Amino acid sequence: MAVLDLLVYPDARLKQLSTPVATIDDELWKFVADLEATLRAGPGGVGIAAPQVGRFQRIAIVDISARPKLRNHGRMVLINPEIIEWEGLAVGREGCMSVPDYTGNVVRAERIALQALDERGELRHYRMEGFEARAVQHEIDHLDGLLFLDRLVSRRNDLFRRKVYRKPKVPVKAAHGGQ
């Protein structure tokens, strides 16, 4: 598995529409493995979409299982995903691996019903809510050439510079071999 290079805003390719996947084969499985390695290499990421690494096909991976208090479906590979129902609206804070310097408040459906192919090409149906539904909608937006920046409640009041946490300074003794 390889960690792929991420496209970062304002790269114009992030606005490109993705095409449906027509064939699920060994090459696609390898790409999905690389895409997942890229997701896992990032700090705190819960989803990634193929356009974020420059492949414009309708493929996304979402996994919020690292937050065990939240109901979730575990790791989901979503190929040609389609939201078939939605209900309610809620504002929530979002960040993105392709927009590393900012977070923002975005309105999303609270609950969604979704269908997608999995990595074996089997049609799967999901019902989800809350954070998982938000993460899936965020990744589907990437497939449609949208970023969370395009859905901010207000550009003036709902875009925030991401906090940068400084690494603790290495103690002098450790920096010189523990002497």
CSV table of C-alpha atoms in Angstrom, one decimal:
chain,number,residue,atom,x,y,z
A,1,MET,CA,0.0,0.0,0.0
A,2,ALA,CA,1.2,3.5,-0.8
A,3,VAL,CA,0.3,6.8,0.8
A,4,LEU,CA,-0.9,9.0,-2.1
A,5,ASP,CA,-0.3,12.7,-2.5
A,6,LEU,CA,-3.3,14.8,-1.5
A,7,LEU,CA,-4.7,17.7,-3.6
A,8,VAL,CA,-5.0,20.8,-1.4
A,9,TYR,CA,-7.2,23.8,-1.8
A,10,PRO,CA,-7.1,25.9,-3.9
A,11,ASP,CA,-6.1,23.2,-6.5
A,12,ALA,CA,-8.7,23.6,-9.2
A,13,ARG,CA,-8.9,19.8,-9.7
A,14,LEU,CA,-10.8,19.6,-6.4
A,15,LYS,CA,-13.8,21.2,-8.3
A,16,GLN,CA,-13.9,18.4,-10.9
A,17,LEU,CA,-16.9,16.1,-11.1
A,18,SER,CA,-16.2,12.4,-10.7
A,19,THR,CA,-17.5,9.7,-13.0
A,20,PRO,CA,-19.1,6.4,-11.9
A,21,VAL,CA,-17.0,3.3,-11.5
A,22,ALA,CA,-17.8,0.9,-14.3
A,23,THR,CA,-15.4,-2.0,-13.4
A,24,ILE,CA,-14.4,-3.4,-10.1
A,25,ASP,CA,-11.2,-5.3,-10.5
A,26,ASP,CA,-7.7,-5.9,-9.0
A,27,GLU,CA,-6.5,-2.4,-10.1
A,28,LEU,CA,-9.5,-0.8,-8.2
A,29,TRP,CA,-8.8,-2.9,-5.1
A,30,LYS,CA,-5.2,-1.8,-5.1
A,31,PHE,CA,-6.3,1.8,-5.4
A,32,VAL,CA,-8.8,1.4,-2.6
A,33,ALA,CA,-6.0,0.0,-0.4
A,34,ASP,CA,-3.8,3.0,-1.3
A,35,LEU,CA,-6.6,5.4,-0.6
A,36,GLU,CA,-7.2,3.8,2.8
A,37,ALA,CA,-3.5,4.0,3.6
A,38,THR,CA,-3.7,7.7,2.7
A,39,LEU,CA,-6.6,8.2,5.1
A,40,ARG,CA,-4.9,6.4,7.9
A,41,ALA,CA,-1.7,8.4,7.5
A,42,GLY,CA,-3.6,11.6,8.2
A,43,PRO,CA,-4.2,12.9,11.7
A,44,GLY,CA,-7.8,12.2,12.8
A,45,GLY,CA,-9.3,11.7,9.4
A,46,VAL,CA,-12.6,9.8,9.2
A,47,GLY,CA,-13.1,9.8,5.5
A,48,ILE,CA,-11.5,10.4,2.1
A,49,ALA,CA,-12.7,10.5,-1.5
A,50,ALA,CA,-10.8,9.5,-4.6
A,51,PRO,CA,-10.8,13.1,-6.1
A,52,GLN,CA,-8.7,14.2,-3.1
A,53,VAL,CA,-5.8,12.1,-4.5
A,54,GLY,CA,-6.5,13.1,-8.2
A,55,ARG,CA,-8.6,10.1,-9.3
A,56,PHE,CA,-12.0,11.3,-10.5
A,57,GLN,CA,-14.1,8.3,-9.9
A,58,ARG,CA,-17.0,8.0,-7.4
A,59,ILE,CA,-15.1,6.2,-4.6
A,60,ALA,CA,-15.0,7.2,-1.0
A,61,ILE,CA,-14.0,5.5,2.3
A,62,VAL,CA,-15.6,6.5,5.6
A,63,ASP,CA,-14.8,5.1,9.0
A,64,ILE,CA,-15.7,6.8,12.3
A,65,SER,CA,-15.2,3.7,14.4
A,66,ALA,CA,-12.3,5.4,16.2
A,67,ARG,CA,-15.1,7.2,18.0
A,68,PRO,CA,-16.7,4.2,19.7
A,69,LYS,CA,-19.4,6.2,21.6
A,70,LEU,CA,-21.0,7.1,18.2
A,71,ARG,CA,-23.2,4.6,16.3
A,72,ASN,CA,-21.5,3.6,13.2
A,73,HIS,CA,-21.2,1.0,10.4
A,74,GLY,CA,-17.4,0.6,10.8
A,75,ARG,CA,-15.2,0.9,7.7
A,76,MET,CA,-17.3,1.6,4.6
A,77,VAL,CA,-15.9,1.6,1.0
A,78,LEU,CA,-18.5,3.5,-1.0
A,79,ILE,CA,-18.5,3.1,-4.7
A,80,ASN,CA,-21.0,5.1,-6.7
A,81,PRO,CA,-22.7,6.2,-3.5
A,82,GLU,CA,-26.2,7.8,-3.8
A,83,ILE,CA,-28.2,9.4,-1.0
A,84,ILE,CA,-31.7,8.2,-1.6
A,85,GLU,CA,-33.4,9.8,1.5
A,86,TRP,CA,-32.5,12.5,3.9
A,87,GLU,CA,-34.2,14.1,6.9
A,88,GLY,CA,-33.6,17.0,9.2
A,89,LEU,CA,-30.9,19.6,9.1
A,90,ALA,CA,-28.1,20.4,11.6
A,91,VAL,CA,-25.1,22.7,11.7
A,92,GLY,CA,-21.8,21.1,12.6
A,93,ARG,CA,-18.1,21.9,12.4
A,94,GLU,CA,-16.1,20.2,9.6
A,95,GLY,CA,-12.5,20.0,8.6
A,96,CYS,CA,-10.9,18.4,5.6
A,97,MET,CA,-7.6,16.8,4.7
A,98,SER,CA,-7.7,18.9,1.5
A,99,VAL,CA,-8.3,22.2,3.4
A,100,PRO,CA,-5.8,21.7,6.2
A,101,ASP,CA,-5.7,25.2,7.5
A,102,TYR,CA,-9.5,25.8,8.2
A,103,THR,CA,-12.6,24.3,9.7
A,104,GLY,CA,-16.1,25.6,9.2
A,105,ASN,CA,-19.8,25.3,10.2
A,106,VAL,CA,-21.8,23.5,7.5
A,107,VAL,CA,-25.5,22.6,7.3
A,108,ARG,CA,-26.1,18.9,6.6
A,109,ALA,CA,-28.9,16.4,6.7
A,110,GLU,CA,-29.2,14.8,10.2
A,111,ARG,CA,-30.2,11.4,8.9
A,112,ILE,CA,-29.7,9.8,5.5
A,113,ALA,CA,-30.4,6.6,3.6
A,114,LEU,CA,-27.6,5.6,1.3
A,115,GLN,CA,-26.9,3.0,-1.3
A,116,ALA,CA,-23.5,2.2,-2.7
A,117,LEU,CA,-21.5,-0.7,-4.1
A,118,ASP,CA,-18.9,-2.1,-1.7
A,119,GLU,CA,-15.4,-3.1,-2.9
A,120,ARG,CA,-16.7,-6.5,-4.0
A,121,GLY,CA,-19.3,-4.9,-6.2
A,122,GLU,CA,-22.2,-5.8,-3.9
A,123,LEU,CA,-25.0,-3.3,-3.5
A,124,ARG,CA,-25.3,-2.1,0.1
A,125,HIS,CA,-27.9,0.0,1.8
A,126,TYR,CA,-27.2,2.0,4.9
A,127,ARG,CA,-29.2,4.2,7.2
A,128,MET,CA,-27.2,6.6,9.4
A,129,GLU,CA,-27.4,9.7,11.4
A,130,GLY,CA,-25.3,12.3,13.2
A,131,PHE,CA,-21.6,12.4,12.7
A,132,GLU,CA,-21.4,9.4,10.4
A,133,ALA,CA,-24.1,10.9,8.1
A,134,ARG,CA,-22.2,14.2,8.1
A,135,ALA,CA,-18.9,12.4,7.1
A,136,VAL,CA,-20.6,10.5,4.3
A,137,GLN,CA,-22.2,13.7,2.9
A,138,HIS,CA,-18.8,15.5,3.1
A,139,GLU,CA,-17.1,12.7,1.1
A,140,ILE,CA,-19.9,12.6,-1.5
A,141,ASP,CA,-19.5,16.4,-1.9
A,142,HIS,CA,-15.9,15.7,-3.0
A,143,LEU,CA,-17.3,13.4,-5.7
A,144,ASP,CA,-19.5,16.3,-7.0
A,145,GLY,CA,-16.6,18.8,-7.0
A,146,LEU,CA,-17.6,20.5,-3.8
A,147,LEU,CA,-15.7,21.4,-0.6
A,148,PHE,CA,-17.1,22.2,2.8
A,149,LEU,CA,-16.0,25.8,1.9
A,150,ASP,CA,-18.8,25.8,-0.7
A,151,ARG,CA,-21.4,24.9,2.0
A,152,LEU,CA,-20.4,27.2,4.9
A,153,VAL,CA,-23.3,28.7,6.7
A,154,SER,CA,-21.6,32.1,6.4
A,155,ARG,CA,-18.1,32.8,5.0
A,156,ARG,CA,-17.8,35.8,7.4
A,157,ASN,CA,-18.8,34.1,10.6
A,158,ASP,CA,-18.4,30.3,10.1
A,159,LEU,CA,-14.9,29.8,8.8
A,160,PHE,CA,-12.2,29.3,11.4
A,161,ARG,CA,-8.4,29.0,11.2
A,162,ARG,CA,-7.4,25.5,12.5
A,163,LYS,CA,-5.6,25.6,15.8
A,164,VAL,CA,-2.0,24.6,15.5
A,165,TYR,CA,-0.7,22.7,18.4
A,166,ARG,CA,3.0,23.1,19.0
A,167,LYS,CA,4.9,20.0,19.7
A,168,PRO,CA,6.5,20.0,23.1
A,169,LYS,CA,10.1,21.0,23.0
A,170,VAL,CA,12.5,18.1,23.2
A,171,PRO,CA,14.3,18.2,26.5
A,172,VAL,CA,18.0,19.1,26.1
A,173,LYS,CA,19.1,15.8,27.6
A,174,ALA,CA,17.0,13.8,25.1
A,175,ALA,CA,18.2,15.9,22.2
A,176,HIS,CA,21.8,15.1,23.0
A,177,GLY,CA,21.5,11.4,23.5
A,178,GLY,CA,20.3,11.5,27.1
A,179,GLN,CA,23.5,13.0,28.5
